[in-house]
Amino acid sequence: MSLARIYGLQARLRTHLQKSVVTRSIPVQMLETVPRRWIASGLVSHDKLAPKPVPKHDWNRAVSEAEKIVGYPTSFLSLRWLLSDEIANVALHLRKLVGSNHPLLRTAKILIYNGKNNMQAWGLIVLLISKAVGHAPTVPDLEQDKSAGVLQSQRGLAEITEMIRTAHLVHQGLVNLQPLDDAGNELGSDSDTIFGNKIALLSGDYLLGNACLQLAGLRNQPLIELISSAVRDLAESNFFGERDQQNNPLPSRPLESSAAGSNGSSSGSNVDLSFGDAIDNTQPLSLAGVMGNPEKEWALRHILGAGSLLGKSCQGAMMLAGQPEALQRRGYMFGKHLSLAWQACIDLEPFNSDQLPSGGQFSLVSAPVLFHLDHVPALYDEIQQGLVSVDKVDFSKVHAAVLKGPGLERTRALQKKHSLAAMDVLNELPPSDARTALQNIILAMQDI
């Protein structure tokens, strides 16, 4: 079955469901018992030309409305790869891991689950910024997808972005089977973990290989160099800074001058928004003066691990559209700041409750933790317990300490700062349904 036919069947099914829901009379008492998630899933009629204001900044509805603007759900951008025989075999073997505790299963759940933190909205963002900016008059008609308002090459770039991001997440599911001291000895008898590692490695390589093949097919040398530098940044993000034996990142020791000068400041930070940028952003980023500075360290980690790919994909979309270099640069700034604002929201999520669930963990390099270490460096002694494994860290103790400090307020200020920076770029673009959809996505992040 062709990809176009799949999307056509999906659109007809959605229309049928909407008509069946609208024509039936539902008592008010029943509506009160319907979960909000059902109501936000799109079972009502919507204007196909422009998104309506998002009530209460609902994340799922903001994404759903945005997907209609670009023509089809971008969470299925990689569908033709997922329907291939190779991935079908991988899925069959993946069933053998059910019941084990391999991290690859958690990664698969994150990728499939259509929740508010779904990172598969990246292709959607690339297509929306492409439509919001438009293309130069010199672009041939054959290259244009007039029904969606984007170029065929931009749609391909969005798919490439999704595959690279997914491959990176899958590769992060690899487990280190041996401590460094035992390296070279025969592996243990944990066959499930060994098998899971093979699946994670081969699946990620398959997606990354297809992304590279499709990128080369665009036949645009500057774009290839740009996206290749983003892949390099993703790889580098997994190796700098202190880490435990499972490669989980650990924060650097806070700088004494930074801790002495913070005085519990809750204003976020005065670090320039252009931190991490360079005249030629295909060059590697410098680590000078970064480690131990809470906002610089946090920003560099997530520019390398996420912001570089999204920013350069937005920049590349404008490059394909024949836009001037100044506007391409603004596209990079938009993607970078949107990614950092998104990450700040995710970092806040474990601290939305007063109690950490039993056995619960969170990133020790998240913004609230780094800001709290800047305020109370003594907590770093607890973090050092995780040099062998982060499992040795008392996460409940760290969680309780962060709740009492200025870290959460400074993280909210950080999130707001990057959201406004992304909004500033959007405000330079002409009004359109795509621009409104991107603004709705940014506003919806406030409630994540």
Short mmCIF file of C-alpha atoms in Angstrom, two decimals:
data_model
loop_
_atom_site.label_atom_id
_atom_site.label_comp_id
_atom_site.label_asym_id
_atom_site.label_seq_id
_atom_site.Cartn_x
_atom_site.Cartn_y
_atom_site.Cartn_z
CA MET A 1 0.00 0.00 0.00
CA SER A 2 1.46 3.41 -1.00
CA LEU A 3 2.12 6.15 1.54
CA ALA A 4 -0.35 8.48 -0.17
CA ARG A 5 -3.09 5.86 0.08
CA ILE A 6 -2.37 5.35 3.79
CA TYR A 7 -2.77 9.06 4.45
CA GLY A 8 -5.92 9.16 2.30
CA LEU A 9 -7.51 6.32 4.28
CA GLN A 10 -6.49 8.00 7.53
CA ALA A 11 -8.08 11.32 6.44
CA ARG A 12 -11.34 9.63 5.39
CA LEU A 13 -11.51 7.71 8.67
CA ARG A 14 -10.96 10.90 10.67
CA THR A 15 -13.72 12.68 8.70
CA HIS A 16 -16.10 9.78 9.32
CA LEU A 17 -15.37 9.82 13.05
CA GLN A 18 -15.86 13.57 13.28
CA LYS A 19 -19.23 13.38 11.51
CA SER A 20 -20.40 10.51 13.68
CA VAL A 21 -19.47 12.39 16.85
CA VAL A 22 -20.96 15.71 15.80
CA THR A 23 -24.29 14.22 14.68
CA ARG A 24 -24.90 12.30 17.89
CA SER A 25 -26.45 13.97 20.88
CA ILE A 26 -24.37 13.51 24.02
CA PRO A 27 -25.92 14.36 27.39
CA VAL A 28 -24.11 16.95 29.49
CA GLN A 29 -23.74 14.40 32.31
CA MET A 30 -21.77 12.13 30.00
CA LEU A 31 -19.54 14.96 28.84
CA GLU A 32 -18.53 15.58 32.44
CA THR A 33 -17.21 12.02 32.68
CA VAL A 34 -15.27 12.08 29.40
CA PRO A 35 -11.51 12.33 30.01
CA ARG A 36 -10.04 15.63 28.86
CA ARG A 37 -7.54 13.71 26.76
CA TRP A 38 -10.36 12.42 24.55
CA ILE A 39 -11.73 15.91 24.11
CA ALA A 40 -8.25 17.20 23.17
CA SER A 41 -7.63 14.43 20.65
CA GLY A 42 -9.46 16.15 17.80
CA LEU A 43 -12.95 14.56 17.79
CA VAL A 44 -14.53 17.88 16.82
CA SER A 45 -14.67 19.77 13.55
CA HIS A 46 -11.88 22.29 12.95
CA ASP A 47 -11.17 24.99 10.41
CA LYS A 48 -8.77 23.47 7.86
CA LEU A 49 -7.37 26.82 6.74
CA ALA A 50 -6.15 28.32 10.00
CA PRO A 51 -5.76 27.10 13.57
CA LYS A 52 -8.14 28.35 16.21
CA PRO A 53 -6.80 29.78 19.47
CA VAL A 54 -5.67 26.96 21.72
CA PRO A 55 -7.81 26.85 24.87
CA LYS A 56 -5.63 26.79 27.97
CA HIS A 57 -2.61 26.15 25.73
CA ASP A 58 -3.43 22.46 25.32
CA TRP A 59 -0.33 20.70 23.92
CA ASN A 60 -2.04 17.82 22.08
CA ARG A 61 -4.51 20.14 20.40
CA ALA A 62 -1.78 22.61 19.39
CA VAL A 63 0.13 19.78 17.67
CA SER A 64 -3.04 18.35 16.12
CA GLU A 65 -4.03 21.72 14.64
CA ALA A 66 -0.48 22.28 13.37
CA GLU A 67 -0.41 18.87 11.63
CA LYS A 68 -3.51 19.79 9.64
CA ILE A 69 -1.73 22.82 8.24
CA VAL A 70 1.11 20.79 6.69
CA GLY A 71 -1.19 18.13 5.28
CA TYR A 72 -0.73 15.02 7.42
CA PRO A 73 0.53 13.88 10.82
CA THR A 74 4.31 14.25 10.80
CA SER A 75 4.64 11.54 13.43
CA PHE A 76 4.30 9.22 10.41
CA LEU A 77 7.06 10.90 8.40
CA SER A 78 9.22 7.78 8.67
CA LEU A 79 6.35 5.42 7.94
CA ARG A 80 7.84 4.04 4.74
CA TRP A 81 10.94 3.02 6.65
CA LEU A 82 8.94 1.52 9.50
CA LEU A 83 6.91 -0.57 7.04
CA SER A 84 10.02 -2.06 5.43
CA ASP A 85 10.96 -5.71 5.87
CA GLU A 86 14.08 -4.84 7.87
CA ILE A 87 12.21 -2.86 10.53
CA ALA A 88 9.41 -5.47 10.58
CA ASN A 89 12.03 -8.06 11.52
CA VAL A 90 13.43 -5.76 14.19
CA ALA A 91 9.95 -5.33 15.68
CA LEU A 92 9.53 -9.11 15.73
CA HIS A 93 12.80 -9.57 17.60
CA LEU A 94 11.98 -6.69 19.93
CA ARG A 95 9.12 -8.75 21.35
CA LYS A 96 11.73 -11.03 22.90
CA LEU A 97 12.75 -8.16 25.20
CA VAL A 98 9.25 -7.73 26.64
CA GLY A 99 9.48 -8.44 30.36
CA SER A 100 13.15 -7.47 30.56
CA ASN A 101 14.41 -4.15 31.84
CA HIS A 102 16.37 -3.10 28.77
CA PRO A 103 16.33 0.70 28.20
CA LEU A 104 15.44 0.16 24.53
CA LEU A 105 11.88 -0.69 25.60
CA ARG A 106 11.54 2.63 27.41
CA THR A 107 12.87 4.41 24.32
CA ALA A 108 10.31 2.64 22.12
CA LYS A 109 7.53 3.64 24.51
CA ILE A 110 8.58 7.30 24.38
CA LEU A 111 8.65 7.25 20.57
CA ILE A 112 5.25 5.57 20.21
CA TYR A 113 3.34 7.24 23.05
CA ASN A 114 1.55 10.34 21.76
CA GLY A 115 2.08 12.40 24.88
CA LYS A 116 2.83 16.04 25.52
CA ASN A 117 6.58 15.41 25.53
CA ASN A 118 6.53 13.61 22.20
CA MET A 119 9.77 14.58 20.47
CA GLN A 120 8.42 13.43 17.10
CA ALA A 121 7.01 16.92 16.62
CA TRP A 122 10.40 18.01 15.23
CA GLY A 123 9.54 17.25 11.62
CA LEU A 124 6.31 19.18 12.13
CA ILE A 125 8.25 22.23 13.34
CA VAL A 126 10.55 22.09 10.29
CA LEU A 127 7.56 22.00 7.94
CA LEU A 128 5.74 24.79 9.78
CA ILE A 129 8.71 27.16 9.69
CA SER A 130 9.14 26.27 6.00
CA LYS A 131 5.56 27.23 5.26
CA ALA A 132 5.69 30.36 7.43
CA VAL A 133 8.75 31.71 5.60
CA GLY A 134 7.79 30.68 2.08
CA HIS A 135 10.16 30.22 -0.84
CA ALA A 136 11.87 32.35 -3.45
CA PRO A 137 10.13 32.91 -6.82
CA THR A 138 12.99 31.12 -8.56
CA VAL A 139 12.00 27.73 -7.12
CA PRO A 140 10.58 25.55 -9.96
CA ASP A 141 6.89 24.64 -9.82
CA LEU A 142 7.76 20.96 -10.02
CA GLU A 143 9.57 21.22 -6.68
CA GLN A 144 6.57 22.76 -4.89
CA ASP A 145 3.94 20.87 -2.89
CA LYS A 146 1.26 23.52 -3.36
CA SER A 147 -1.37 21.69 -1.33
CA ALA A 148 0.82 21.91 1.81
CA GLY A 149 2.67 25.12 0.94
CA VAL A 150 6.15 23.57 1.28
CA LEU A 151 8.76 22.19 -1.08
CA GLN A 152 9.25 18.48 -1.72
CA SER A 153 12.86 18.84 -0.58
CA GLN A 154 11.70 20.51 2.67
CA ARG A 155 9.38 17.60 3.34
CA GLY A 156 12.31 15.26 2.77
CA LEU A 157 14.45 17.29 5.19
CA ALA A 158 11.73 17.04 7.85
CA GLU A 159 11.78 13.25 7.45
CA ILE A 160 15.58 13.23 7.67
CA THR A 161 15.41 15.23 10.90
CA GLU A 162 12.95 12.76 12.42
CA MET A 163 15.10 9.77 11.49
CA ILE A 164 18.33 11.28 12.85
CA ARG A 165 16.64 12.21 16.12
CA THR A 166 15.04 8.77 16.46
CA ALA A 167 18.33 7.02 15.67
CA HIS A 168 20.06 9.09 18.37
CA LEU A 169 17.45 8.18 20.98
CA VAL A 170 17.61 4.49 20.06
CA HIS A 171 21.41 4.46 20.30
CA GLN A 172 21.16 5.96 23.77
CA GLY A 173 19.40 2.76 24.83
CA LEU A 174 22.65 0.78 24.70
CA VAL A 175 23.77 -0.73 28.00
CA ASN A 176 27.42 -1.00 29.09
CA LEU A 177 27.76 -4.70 29.92
CA GLN A 178 31.16 -4.45 31.59
CA PRO A 179 32.82 -2.09 34.06
CA LEU A 180 35.91 -0.42 32.69
CA ASP A 181 38.14 -2.57 34.93
CA ASP A 182 36.78 -5.76 33.32
CA ALA A 183 36.93 -4.56 29.73
CA GLY A 184 38.07 -7.27 27.32
CA ASN A 185 36.86 -10.19 29.40
CA GLU A 186 34.08 -12.51 28.28
CA LEU A 187 30.60 -11.02 28.60
CA GLY A 188 28.21 -12.27 31.22
CA SER A 189 25.27 -14.56 30.63
CA ASP A 190 22.60 -11.85 30.42
CA SER A 191 21.40 -12.83 26.96
CA ASP A 192 18.41 -10.43 27.00
CA THR A 193 20.64 -7.41 27.56
CA ILE A 194 23.13 -8.53 24.90
CA PHE A 195 20.30 -9.09 22.44
CA GLY A 196 18.74 -5.70 23.30
CA ASN A 197 22.06 -3.98 22.63
CA LYS A 198 22.26 -5.61 19.20
CA ILE A 199 18.74 -4.47 18.32
CA ALA A 200 19.39 -0.92 19.57
CA LEU A 201 22.65 -0.66 17.65
CA LEU A 202 21.33 -2.09 14.37
CA SER A 203 18.01 -0.21 14.49
CA GLY A 204 19.70 3.11 15.13
CA ASP A 205 22.29 2.46 12.42
CA TYR A 206 19.54 1.55 9.96
CA LEU A 207 17.64 4.78 10.53
CA LEU A 208 20.81 6.88 10.49
CA GLY A 209 22.01 5.19 7.29
CA ASN A 210 18.71 5.86 5.53
CA ALA A 211 18.76 9.46 6.74
CA CYS A 212 22.24 9.93 5.24
CA LEU A 213 21.14 8.30 1.98
CA GLN A 214 18.10 10.56 1.71
CA LEU A 215 20.19 13.62 2.64
CA ALA A 216 22.64 12.83 -0.17
CA GLY A 217 19.68 12.46 -2.52
CA LEU A 218 18.80 16.14 -2.04
CA ARG A 219 22.06 16.95 -3.91
CA ASN A 220 22.77 20.12 -1.96
CA GLN A 221 26.37 20.26 -0.75
CA PRO A 222 25.97 23.16 1.76
CA LEU A 223 22.92 21.43 3.27
CA ILE A 224 24.80 18.12 3.56
CA GLU A 225 27.64 19.88 5.38
CA LEU A 226 25.19 21.65 7.70
CA ILE A 227 23.22 18.55 8.74
CA SER A 228 26.42 16.48 9.00
CA SER A 229 27.74 18.97 11.55
CA ALA A 230 24.52 18.47 13.55
CA VAL A 231 25.12 14.70 13.57
CA ARG A 232 28.66 15.36 14.82
CA ASP A 233 27.23 17.51 17.62
CA LEU A 234 24.85 14.73 18.63
CA ALA A 235 27.77 12.32 18.92
CA GLU A 236 29.84 14.82 20.91
CA SER A 237 26.99 15.38 23.37
CA ASN A 238 27.42 11.81 24.61
CA PHE A 239 31.06 12.16 25.60
CA PHE A 240 31.87 15.48 27.26
CA GLY A 241 31.70 16.08 31.00
CA GLU A 242 31.78 13.55 33.83
CA ARG A 243 29.75 10.34 33.42
CA ASP A 244 29.07 7.15 35.30
CA GLN A 245 29.93 3.73 33.90
CA GLN A 246 26.61 3.55 32.05
CA ASN A 247 27.39 6.89 30.37
CA ASN A 248 24.78 8.78 32.38
CA PRO A 249 25.90 12.43 32.55
CA LEU A 250 26.96 14.00 35.84
CA PRO A 251 27.26 17.73 36.57
CA SER A 252 30.62 19.41 36.95
CA ARG A 253 31.77 20.81 40.28
CA PRO A 254 30.32 24.34 40.67
CA LEU A 255 32.76 27.20 40.30
CA GLU A 256 33.44 28.96 43.60
CA SER A 257 33.20 32.39 42.01
CA SER A 258 29.85 31.48 40.43
CA ALA A 259 28.43 30.21 43.72
CA ALA A 260 29.65 33.25 45.64
CA GLY A 261 28.15 35.64 43.13
CA SER A 262 24.75 34.02 42.78
CA ASN A 263 23.46 34.93 46.26
CA GLY A 264 20.31 32.98 45.57
CA SER A 265 19.48 35.01 42.49
CA SER A 266 16.23 33.86 40.92
CA SER A 267 16.39 35.96 37.80
CA GLY A 268 17.50 33.09 35.60
CA SER A 269 20.93 34.11 34.38
CA ASN A 270 22.64 36.91 32.55
CA VAL A 271 24.30 34.62 30.02
CA ASP A 272 23.91 36.06 26.52
CA LEU A 273 21.22 34.41 24.41
CA SER A 274 23.75 34.04 21.61
CA PHE A 275 25.87 31.67 23.71
CA GLY A 276 26.96 28.68 21.66
CA ASP A 277 26.64 30.50 18.34
CA ALA A 278 29.50 31.01 15.92
CA ILE A 279 29.94 32.85 12.66
CA ASP A 280 30.33 29.47 11.00
CA ASN A 281 28.00 27.16 12.93
CA THR A 282 29.34 24.08 11.17
CA GLN A 283 32.47 24.31 13.34
CA PRO A 284 32.68 22.45 16.70
CA LEU A 285 31.56 24.40 19.78
CA SER A 286 34.15 25.39 22.36
CA LEU A 287 34.12 24.11 25.97
CA ALA A 288 36.17 27.04 27.26
CA GLY A 289 34.67 28.54 30.43
CA VAL A 290 31.63 26.27 30.29
CA MET A 291 31.99 23.47 32.84
CA GLY A 292 30.87 24.52 36.30
CA ASN A 293 28.85 27.49 35.05
CA PRO A 294 25.24 26.30 35.45
CA GLU A 295 23.55 27.95 32.48
CA LYS A 296 26.47 27.66 30.07
CA GLU A 297 26.94 23.98 30.89
CA TRP A 298 23.23 23.28 30.57
CA ALA A 299 22.93 25.22 27.31
CA LEU A 300 25.96 23.57 25.70
CA ARG A 301 24.78 20.06 26.64
CA HIS A 302 21.40 20.59 25.03
CA ILE A 303 22.59 22.61 22.05
CA LEU A 304 24.83 19.67 21.18
CA GLY A 305 22.21 17.05 22.06
CA ALA A 306 19.13 18.64 20.49
CA GLY A 307 19.28 22.34 19.62
CA SER A 308 21.92 21.95 16.92
CA LEU A 309 19.84 19.43 14.94
CA LEU A 310 16.55 21.33 15.17
CA GLY A 311 18.18 24.71 14.56
CA LYS A 312 20.20 23.53 11.57
CA SER A 313 17.18 21.72 10.13
CA CYS A 314 15.17 24.97 10.26
CA GLN A 315 18.15 26.77 8.73
CA GLY A 316 18.42 24.10 6.04
CA ALA A 317 14.71 24.40 5.21
CA MET A 318 15.22 28.09 4.44
CA MET A 319 18.36 27.25 2.46
CA LEU A 320 16.31 24.90 0.26
CA ALA A 321 13.73 27.66 -0.21
CA GLY A 322 16.38 30.00 -1.63
CA GLN A 323 16.08 32.50 1.24
CA PRO A 324 18.94 34.92 2.04
CA GLU A 325 21.62 33.93 4.53
CA ALA A 326 20.40 36.42 7.13
CA LEU A 327 16.98 34.74 7.21
CA GLN A 328 18.59 31.29 7.25
CA ARG A 329 20.49 32.39 10.33
CA ARG A 330 17.26 33.48 12.01
CA GLY A 331 15.86 30.04 11.26
CA TYR A 332 18.74 28.47 13.15
CA MET A 333 18.15 30.81 16.10
CA PHE A 334 14.47 29.89 16.18
CA GLY A 335 15.13 26.15 16.23
CA LYS A 336 17.87 26.44 18.84
CA HIS A 337 15.82 28.55 21.25
CA LEU A 338 12.67 26.47 20.77
CA SER A 339 14.63 23.32 21.60
CA LEU A 340 16.15 24.86 24.73
CA ALA A 341 12.77 26.17 25.91
CA TRP A 342 11.34 22.69 25.34
CA GLN A 343 14.16 21.10 27.33
CA ALA A 344 13.64 23.51 30.24
CA CYS A 345 9.98 22.43 30.38
CA ILE A 346 10.99 18.76 30.43
CA ASP A 347 13.54 19.43 33.18
CA LEU A 348 10.83 20.95 35.38
CA GLU A 349 8.47 17.98 35.08
CA PRO A 350 10.00 15.75 37.83
CA PHE A 351 9.69 18.64 40.29
CA ASN A 352 5.98 19.32 39.74
CA SER A 353 5.14 17.10 42.73
CA ASP A 354 6.35 17.42 46.30
CA GLN A 355 7.29 13.76 46.56
CA LEU A 356 9.47 11.74 44.20
CA PRO A 357 7.92 8.32 43.46
CA SER A 358 9.68 5.35 45.01
CA GLY A 359 12.64 4.44 42.84
CA GLY A 360 12.11 7.53 40.70
CA GLN A 361 15.04 9.22 38.99
CA PHE A 362 15.65 12.35 36.96
CA SER A 363 18.52 13.89 35.05
CA LEU A 364 21.30 15.08 37.34
CA VAL A 365 22.29 17.63 34.70
CA SER A 366 18.81 19.14 34.45
CA ALA A 367 18.54 22.90 34.86
CA PRO A 368 16.95 22.86 38.37
CA VAL A 369 19.76 20.65 39.71
CA LEU A 370 22.53 22.71 38.12
CA PHE A 371 21.04 25.97 39.40
CA HIS A 372 20.68 24.52 42.90
CA LEU A 373 24.29 23.33 42.90
CA ASP A 374 25.28 26.87 41.96
CA HIS A 375 23.34 28.07 45.02
CA VAL A 376 24.32 25.26 47.45
CA PRO A 377 27.60 23.65 46.26
CA ALA A 378 27.58 21.28 49.27
CA LEU A 379 24.98 19.14 47.48
CA TYR A 380 27.69 18.14 45.01
CA ASP A 381 29.02 15.69 47.61
CA GLU A 382 25.82 13.67 47.16
CA ILE A 383 26.17 13.82 43.35
CA GLN A 384 29.67 12.36 43.61
CA GLN A 385 28.16 9.14 44.95
CA GLY A 386 27.13 8.46 41.35
CA LEU A 387 30.60 8.33 39.83
CA VAL A 388 30.29 4.54 39.50
CA SER A 389 26.53 4.50 38.93
CA VAL A 390 23.83 7.14 39.30
CA ASP A 391 21.81 4.45 41.12
CA LYS A 392 23.96 5.17 44.18
CA VAL A 393 22.71 8.77 44.36
CA ASP A 394 19.91 9.50 46.83
CA PHE A 395 17.51 11.06 44.34
CA SER A 396 14.89 11.74 47.02
CA LYS A 397 17.41 13.84 48.94
CA VAL A 398 18.40 15.79 45.83
CA HIS A 399 14.74 16.23 44.85
CA ALA A 400 13.81 17.61 48.28
CA ALA A 401 16.80 19.97 48.28
CA VAL A 402 15.99 21.36 44.84
CA LEU A 403 12.37 22.03 45.84
CA LYS A 404 13.57 24.27 48.67
CA GLY A 405 16.08 26.25 46.59
CA PRO A 406 15.92 28.81 43.77
CA GLY A 407 16.54 26.24 41.01
CA LEU A 408 12.92 25.89 39.91
CA GLU A 409 12.30 29.62 39.68
CA ARG A 410 15.52 30.16 37.76
CA THR A 411 14.59 27.32 35.37
CA ARG A 412 11.17 28.90 34.71
CA ALA A 413 12.94 32.18 33.96
CA LEU A 414 15.30 30.29 31.65
CA GLN A 415 12.39 28.66 29.84
CA LYS A 416 10.62 31.99 29.42
CA LYS A 417 13.78 33.64 28.09
CA HIS A 418 14.26 31.07 25.33
CA SER A 419 10.52 31.01 24.51
CA LEU A 420 10.55 34.79 24.02
CA ALA A 421 13.67 34.54 21.86
CA ALA A 422 11.88 32.01 19.62
CA MET A 423 8.78 34.24 19.56
CA ASP A 424 10.88 37.22 18.49
CA VAL A 425 11.94 35.33 15.35
CA LEU A 426 8.34 34.40 14.57
CA ASN A 427 7.21 38.00 14.98
CA GLU A 428 9.52 38.97 12.11
CA LEU A 429 7.56 36.70 9.74
CA PRO A 430 4.35 37.72 7.96
CA PRO A 431 1.07 36.57 9.59
CA SER A 432 0.00 33.09 8.49
CA ASP A 433 -1.66 29.97 9.82
CA ALA A 434 1.77 28.29 10.09
CA ARG A 435 3.17 31.13 12.19
CA THR A 436 0.12 31.02 14.47
CA ALA A 437 0.53 27.24 14.87
CA LEU A 438 4.16 27.67 15.94
CA GLN A 439 3.16 30.36 18.42
CA ASN A 440 0.50 28.03 19.84
CA ILE A 441 3.10 25.28 20.27
CA ILE A 442 5.38 27.65 22.19
CA LEU A 443 2.49 28.79 24.42
CA ALA A 444 1.42 25.19 25.02
CA MET A 445 4.88 24.40 26.40
CA GLN A 446 4.20 26.70 29.33
CA ASP A 447 1.81 24.14 30.84
CA ILE A 448 3.95 21.03 30.24
#
